[in-house]
CSV table of C-alpha atoms in Angstrom, one decimal:
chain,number,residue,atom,x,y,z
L,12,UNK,CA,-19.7,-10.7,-9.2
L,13,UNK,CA,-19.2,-7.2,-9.7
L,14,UNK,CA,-19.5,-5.0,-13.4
L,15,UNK,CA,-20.7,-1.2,-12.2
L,16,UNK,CA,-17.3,-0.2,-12.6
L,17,UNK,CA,-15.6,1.4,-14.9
L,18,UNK,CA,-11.9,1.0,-13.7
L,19,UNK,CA,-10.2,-0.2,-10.4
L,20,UNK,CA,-8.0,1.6,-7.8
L,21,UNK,CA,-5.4,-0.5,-5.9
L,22,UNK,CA,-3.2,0.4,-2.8
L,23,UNK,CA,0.0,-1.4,-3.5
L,24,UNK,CA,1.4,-2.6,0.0
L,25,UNK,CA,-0.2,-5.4,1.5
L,26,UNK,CA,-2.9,-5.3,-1.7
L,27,UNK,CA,-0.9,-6.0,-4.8
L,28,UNK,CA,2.5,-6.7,-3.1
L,29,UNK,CA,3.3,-8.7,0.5
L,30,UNK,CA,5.6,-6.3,2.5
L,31,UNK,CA,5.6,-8.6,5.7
L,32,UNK,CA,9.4,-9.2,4.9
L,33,UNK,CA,10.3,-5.7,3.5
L,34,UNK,CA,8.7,-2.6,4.3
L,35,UNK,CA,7.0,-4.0,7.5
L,36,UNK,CA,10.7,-5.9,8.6
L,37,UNK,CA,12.1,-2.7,7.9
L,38,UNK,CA,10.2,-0.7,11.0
L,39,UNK,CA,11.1,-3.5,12.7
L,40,UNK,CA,14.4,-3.6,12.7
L,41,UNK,CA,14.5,-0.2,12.5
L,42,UNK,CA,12.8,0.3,15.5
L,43,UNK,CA,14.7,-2.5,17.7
L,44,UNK,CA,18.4,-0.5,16.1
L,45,UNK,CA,17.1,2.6,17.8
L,46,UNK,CA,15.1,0.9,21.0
L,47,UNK,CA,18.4,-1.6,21.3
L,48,UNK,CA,15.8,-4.4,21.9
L,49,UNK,CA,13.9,-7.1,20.0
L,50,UNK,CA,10.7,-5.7,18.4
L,51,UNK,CA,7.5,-7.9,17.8
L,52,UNK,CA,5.8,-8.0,14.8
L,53,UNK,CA,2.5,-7.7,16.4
L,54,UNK,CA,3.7,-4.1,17.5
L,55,UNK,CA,4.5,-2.9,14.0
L,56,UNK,CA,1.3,-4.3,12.9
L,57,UNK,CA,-0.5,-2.3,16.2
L,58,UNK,CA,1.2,1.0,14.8
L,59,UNK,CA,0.2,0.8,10.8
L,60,UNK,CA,-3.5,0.0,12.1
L,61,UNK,CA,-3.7,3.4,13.4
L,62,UNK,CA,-5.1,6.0,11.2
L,63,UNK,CA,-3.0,8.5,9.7
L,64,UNK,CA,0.4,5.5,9.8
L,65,UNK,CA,0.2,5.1,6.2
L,66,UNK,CA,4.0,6.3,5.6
L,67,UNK,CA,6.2,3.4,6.9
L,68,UNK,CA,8.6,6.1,8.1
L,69,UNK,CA,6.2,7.9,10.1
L,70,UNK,CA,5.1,3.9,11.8
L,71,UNK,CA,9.0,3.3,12.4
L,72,UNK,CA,9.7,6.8,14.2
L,73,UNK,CA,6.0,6.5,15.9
L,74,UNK,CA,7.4,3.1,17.1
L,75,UNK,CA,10.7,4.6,18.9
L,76,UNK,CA,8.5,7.2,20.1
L,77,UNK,CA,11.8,9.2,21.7
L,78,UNK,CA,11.8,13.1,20.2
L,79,UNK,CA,15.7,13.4,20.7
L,80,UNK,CA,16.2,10.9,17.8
L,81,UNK,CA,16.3,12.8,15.0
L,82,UNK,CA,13.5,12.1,12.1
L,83,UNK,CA,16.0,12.1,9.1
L,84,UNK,CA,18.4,9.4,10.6
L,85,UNK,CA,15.5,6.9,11.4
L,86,UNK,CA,14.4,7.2,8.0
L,87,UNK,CA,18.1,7.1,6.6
L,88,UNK,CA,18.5,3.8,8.7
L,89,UNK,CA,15.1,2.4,7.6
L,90,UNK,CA,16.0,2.7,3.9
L,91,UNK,CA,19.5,1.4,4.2
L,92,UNK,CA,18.2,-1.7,4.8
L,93,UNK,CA,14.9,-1.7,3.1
L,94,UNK,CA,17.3,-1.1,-0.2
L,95,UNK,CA,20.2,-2.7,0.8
L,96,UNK,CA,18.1,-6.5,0.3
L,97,UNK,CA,14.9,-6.8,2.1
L,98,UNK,CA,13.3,-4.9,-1.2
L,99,UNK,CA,14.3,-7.9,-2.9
L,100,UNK,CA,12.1,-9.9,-0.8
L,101,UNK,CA,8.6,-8.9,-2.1
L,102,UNK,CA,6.2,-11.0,-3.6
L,103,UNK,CA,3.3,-10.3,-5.7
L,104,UNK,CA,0.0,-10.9,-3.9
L,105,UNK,CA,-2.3,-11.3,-7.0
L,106,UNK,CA,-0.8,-13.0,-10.0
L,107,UNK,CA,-0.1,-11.0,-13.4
L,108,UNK,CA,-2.6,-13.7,-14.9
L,109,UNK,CA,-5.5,-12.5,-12.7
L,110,UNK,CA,-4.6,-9.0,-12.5
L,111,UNK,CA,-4.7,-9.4,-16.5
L,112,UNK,CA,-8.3,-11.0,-16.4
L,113,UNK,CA,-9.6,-7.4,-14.2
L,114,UNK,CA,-7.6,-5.5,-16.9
L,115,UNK,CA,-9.8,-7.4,-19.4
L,116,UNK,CA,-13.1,-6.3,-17.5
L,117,UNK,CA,-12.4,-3.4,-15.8
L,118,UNK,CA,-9.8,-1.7,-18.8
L,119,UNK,CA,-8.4,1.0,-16.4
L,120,UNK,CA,-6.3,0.2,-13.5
L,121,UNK,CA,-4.3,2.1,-11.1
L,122,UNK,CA,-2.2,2.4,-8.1
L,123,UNK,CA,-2.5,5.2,-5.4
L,124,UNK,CA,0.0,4.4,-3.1
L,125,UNK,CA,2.1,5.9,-0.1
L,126,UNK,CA,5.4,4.4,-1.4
L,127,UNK,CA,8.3,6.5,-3.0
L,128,UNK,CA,7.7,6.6,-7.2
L,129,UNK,CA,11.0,4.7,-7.5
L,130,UNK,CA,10.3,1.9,-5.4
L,131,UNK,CA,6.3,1.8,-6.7
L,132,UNK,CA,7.9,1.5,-10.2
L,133,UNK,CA,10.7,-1.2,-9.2
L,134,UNK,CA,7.5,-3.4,-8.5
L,135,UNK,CA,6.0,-3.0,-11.6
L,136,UNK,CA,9.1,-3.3,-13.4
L,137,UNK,CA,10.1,-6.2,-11.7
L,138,UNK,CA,6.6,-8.2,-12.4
L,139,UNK,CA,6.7,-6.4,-15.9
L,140,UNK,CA,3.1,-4.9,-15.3
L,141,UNK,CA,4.1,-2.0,-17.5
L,142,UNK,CA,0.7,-3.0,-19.5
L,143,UNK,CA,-1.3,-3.5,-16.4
L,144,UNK,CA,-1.3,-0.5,-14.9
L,145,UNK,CA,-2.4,2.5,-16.9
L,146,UNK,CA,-1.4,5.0,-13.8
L,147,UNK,CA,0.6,5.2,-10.6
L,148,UNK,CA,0.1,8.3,-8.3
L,149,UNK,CA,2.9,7.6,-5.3
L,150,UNK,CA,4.1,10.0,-2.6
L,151,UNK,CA,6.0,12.6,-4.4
L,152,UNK,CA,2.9,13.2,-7.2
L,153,UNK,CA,0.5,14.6,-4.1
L,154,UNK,CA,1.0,17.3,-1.4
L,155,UNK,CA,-1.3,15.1,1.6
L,156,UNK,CA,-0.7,11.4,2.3
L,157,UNK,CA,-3.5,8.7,3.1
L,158,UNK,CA,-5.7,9.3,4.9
L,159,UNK,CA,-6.1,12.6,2.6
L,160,UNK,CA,-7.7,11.3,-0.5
L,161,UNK,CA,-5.2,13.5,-2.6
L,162,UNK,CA,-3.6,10.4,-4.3
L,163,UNK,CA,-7.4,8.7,-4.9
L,164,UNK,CA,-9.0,11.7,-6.6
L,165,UNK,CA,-5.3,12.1,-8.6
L,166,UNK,CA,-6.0,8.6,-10.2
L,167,UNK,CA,-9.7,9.1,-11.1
L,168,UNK,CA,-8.9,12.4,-12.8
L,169,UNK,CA,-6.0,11.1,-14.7
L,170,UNK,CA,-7.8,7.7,-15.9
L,171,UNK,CA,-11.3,9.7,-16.4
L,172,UNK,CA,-13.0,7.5,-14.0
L,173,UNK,CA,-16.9,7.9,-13.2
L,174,UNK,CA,-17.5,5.0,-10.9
L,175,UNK,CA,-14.5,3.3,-9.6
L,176,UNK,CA,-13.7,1.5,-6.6
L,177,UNK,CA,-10.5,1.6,-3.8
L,178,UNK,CA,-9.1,-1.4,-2.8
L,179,UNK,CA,-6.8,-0.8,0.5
L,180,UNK,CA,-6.1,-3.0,3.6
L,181,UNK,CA,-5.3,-0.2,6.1
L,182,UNK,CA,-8.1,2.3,8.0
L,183,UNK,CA,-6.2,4.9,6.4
L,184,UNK,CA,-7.2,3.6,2.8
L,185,UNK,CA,-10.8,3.2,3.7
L,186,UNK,CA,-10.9,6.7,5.2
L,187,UNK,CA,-9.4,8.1,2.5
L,188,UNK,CA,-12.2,6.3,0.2
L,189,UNK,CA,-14.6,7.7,1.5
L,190,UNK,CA,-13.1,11.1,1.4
L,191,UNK,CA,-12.6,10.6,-2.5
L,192,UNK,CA,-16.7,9.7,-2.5
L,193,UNK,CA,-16.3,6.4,-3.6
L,194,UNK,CA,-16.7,2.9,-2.3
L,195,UNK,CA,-13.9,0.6,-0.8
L,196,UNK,CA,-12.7,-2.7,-0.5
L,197,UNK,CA,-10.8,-3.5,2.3
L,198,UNK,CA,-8.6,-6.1,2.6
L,199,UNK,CA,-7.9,-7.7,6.2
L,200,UNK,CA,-10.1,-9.1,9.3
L,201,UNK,CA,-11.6,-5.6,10.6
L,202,UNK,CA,-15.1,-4.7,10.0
L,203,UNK,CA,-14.3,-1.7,8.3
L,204,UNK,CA,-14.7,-0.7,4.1
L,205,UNK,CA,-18.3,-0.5,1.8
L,206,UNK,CA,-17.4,-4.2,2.1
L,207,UNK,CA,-14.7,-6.5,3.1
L,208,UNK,CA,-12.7,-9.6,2.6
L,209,UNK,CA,-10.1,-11.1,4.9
L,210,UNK,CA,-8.0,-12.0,1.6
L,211,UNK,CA,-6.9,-10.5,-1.6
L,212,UNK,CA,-7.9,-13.9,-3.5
L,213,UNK,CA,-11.4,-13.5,-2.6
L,214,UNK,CA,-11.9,-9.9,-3.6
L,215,UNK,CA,-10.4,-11.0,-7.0
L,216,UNK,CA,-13.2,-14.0,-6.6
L,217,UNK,CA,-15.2,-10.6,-6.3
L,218,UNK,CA,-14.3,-8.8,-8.6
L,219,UNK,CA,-13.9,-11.0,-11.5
């Protein structure tokens, strides 16, 4: 049971939305077009573990690892088919019911997240969180990415925030917490965050 705070700060990927069958399928296949061989899960996950592989472009060109392949066509490949249908595979991790019960108690909510504004705000529309969600800061609204706390500190300014929390499931987010000066939540089986919970339905057991 938690009440200190005066608002909440989500990451959207793997926090508020599963990407396992979009963003994450996307390095994949992205990765195995370039490689020209079958790419395992378990490496993608490997890549976006390390710090600084918060941009799912960055993870799928990391992956490839081969300088002569140009930047700009991996990430022209990746979204091709990350728009072109997995997109359409996402599911909401946290219900709107509960994420209306921490609106309730927490009144300010927002989303600092690596994603591209359009694609943050085809998930809310999608779920119609429109009056969830009081603020989204997303790539193109900061000049450093995750583990910078640029897009943190963006939300707490725009929402007036005095004691908030971050809730992330990458080291990335947890580093960029800290950065920000406030406490984190992370979300996944690593020791890592103020404290930790292997699922999201627990830190909304948390929370609420």
């Amino acid at each position: 049971m938690n009440t200190k705070y005066d608002g909440l700060i989500f990451d959207m990927d793997g926090v508020l939305v599963d990407v396992s069958q979009s963003y994450r399928e996307a390095i994949r296949q992205t990765a195995g077009y370039f490689l020209r061989k079958n790419i395992q899960m378990a490496e993608v996950d490997k890549i976006k573990n390390k710090v600084g592989m918060n941009n799912d472009w960055d993870a799928a060109y990391a992956l490839i690892n081969k300088p002569e392949i140009n930047y700009e066509t991996v990430k022209n490949y990746f979204q091709k088919i990350y728009l072109g249908g997995l997109i359409n595979k996402e599911k909401l991790l946290i219900s709107k019911q509960e994420l209306q019960f921490l609106k309730n108690k927490y009144k300010k909510l927002g989303i600092a997240t690596g994603r591209p504004k359009k694609e943050a705000k085809c998930v809310i529309k999608n779920n119609k969180l429109e009056k969830i969600f009081d603020c989204i800061i997303a790539m193109e609204d900061i000049e450093n990415s995750k583990p910078s706390p640029d897009s943190i500190i963006a939300v707490i300014k725009k929402l007036g925030l005095k004691q908030t929390v971050y809730i992330g499931d990458s080291p990335s987010d947890v580093i960029a917490a800290r950065r920000a000066q406030i406490p984190s939540i992370f979300v996944g089986k690593q020791n890592i965050g103020t404290i930790n919970f292997q699922t999201i339905l627990k830190v909304i057991q948390y929370l609420l």
